[in-house]
């Protein structure tokens, strides 16, 4: 791997792509089978085996996965879905596009995940589902969340965009609720450029997802054009165009093979950061809870203006001048004007999420980083803080 010069910008979230992925994509192109086909089926099978799921359906994004899962729940106008205010807008948008009303329950200020007691407080007769987000790779506290859901007859859709390797009490994230939705976006721990996956306990649910995700047609398109012979289809739902292509799955197959190897490298980088920033006036990620595995997807720093002498955005400007890329994960949902204006959400209703959203940034954590890259990040953080 070529060594990056400090004069070159260190891109946040740049994926580690191997020759195997390149060869598999080229093989797909030579085969002439670019769309949804046998490699998608293989990726679904491999991913199911990895997370311990019985059934899976690949799609073109985690956003699509969330939307399809919520549509499959049969949300009706007025149905409420409780989720976290500390998440990417896709979590909330999927609820809206599925016809539901998003309701925000604040996060625990330490774990930064949705607080189960806050969920309980938000339940009304209109509540249909809970959508917990495993933020940064840390598992939500799923025992109380599932207990609340079972007590009130609620469905659970897990947003596992950050949580491919995450486990809770020995069980993979995404396998607790009715649906688990994963992301293979370019910055994710397993990437396909764009892509997502839905897993479910019930085969009938996944069959619904597959039909909804391909125009509402009753048969997979690749099966219709396979060597089994042409099969007629019927449109049974007003579906969507959310299917994954073989070109994407070709990358994912080999990314998934190296998921544990890459996880170990990110753990090494994580530990270097934790040691380097221990004495600095910044907030760092809390230790993972007992009997859980943190996926190490995002390494976050919290920049308290009083303690650091500058705010998060000023810190980001300085970090960029040092040629280090970073991410903002995330401004709390009520900070965004669309949601604030439409739902009347007030910042004081979710104070923990708002405070974290204003102070948090994410540092590079890709398995692609060399030790020299990590040293550059650490040096830059110190320089930005005047340490």
Coordinates of C-alpha atoms in Angstrom, one line a residue, residues 9 17 26 47 88-89 109 121 138 148 159 170 174 236 241 243-244 251 265 267 277 282 317 333 340 346 384-385:
X9 CA -5.7 15.2 2.4
X17 CA -10.6 -2.4 -1.4
X26 CA -14.4 -7.5 -13.6
X47 CA -24.4 -12.2 5.1
X88 CA -28.9 10.3 10.1
X89 CA -32.0 11.8 8.5
X109 CA -25.8 10.8 27.3
X121 CA -42.6 7.8 28.0
X138 CA -22.5 0.4 20.0
X148 CA -41.3 -2.6 26.2
X159 CA -31.3 0.4 12.2
X170 CA -23.9 -12.9 22.2
X174 CA -30.5 -6.8 13.8
X236 CA -49.1 -7.7 -6.6
X241 CA -37.0 0.0 -7.5
X243 CA -32.8 -4.0 -5.8
X244 CA -29.1 -4.6 -5.4
X251 CA -17.6 -6.1 -3.9
X265 CA -7.4 -3.4 12.5
X267 CA -9.8 -2.0 17.1
X277 CA -6.4 11.4 23.8
X282 CA -12.1 16.1 25.0
X317 CA -11.9 24.0 10.4
X333 CA -32.8 15.7 14.1
X340 CA -38.6 21.4 13.3
X346 CA -38.3 21.8 20.3
X384 CA -5.9 21.9 16.9
X385 CA -6.2 21.9 20.7

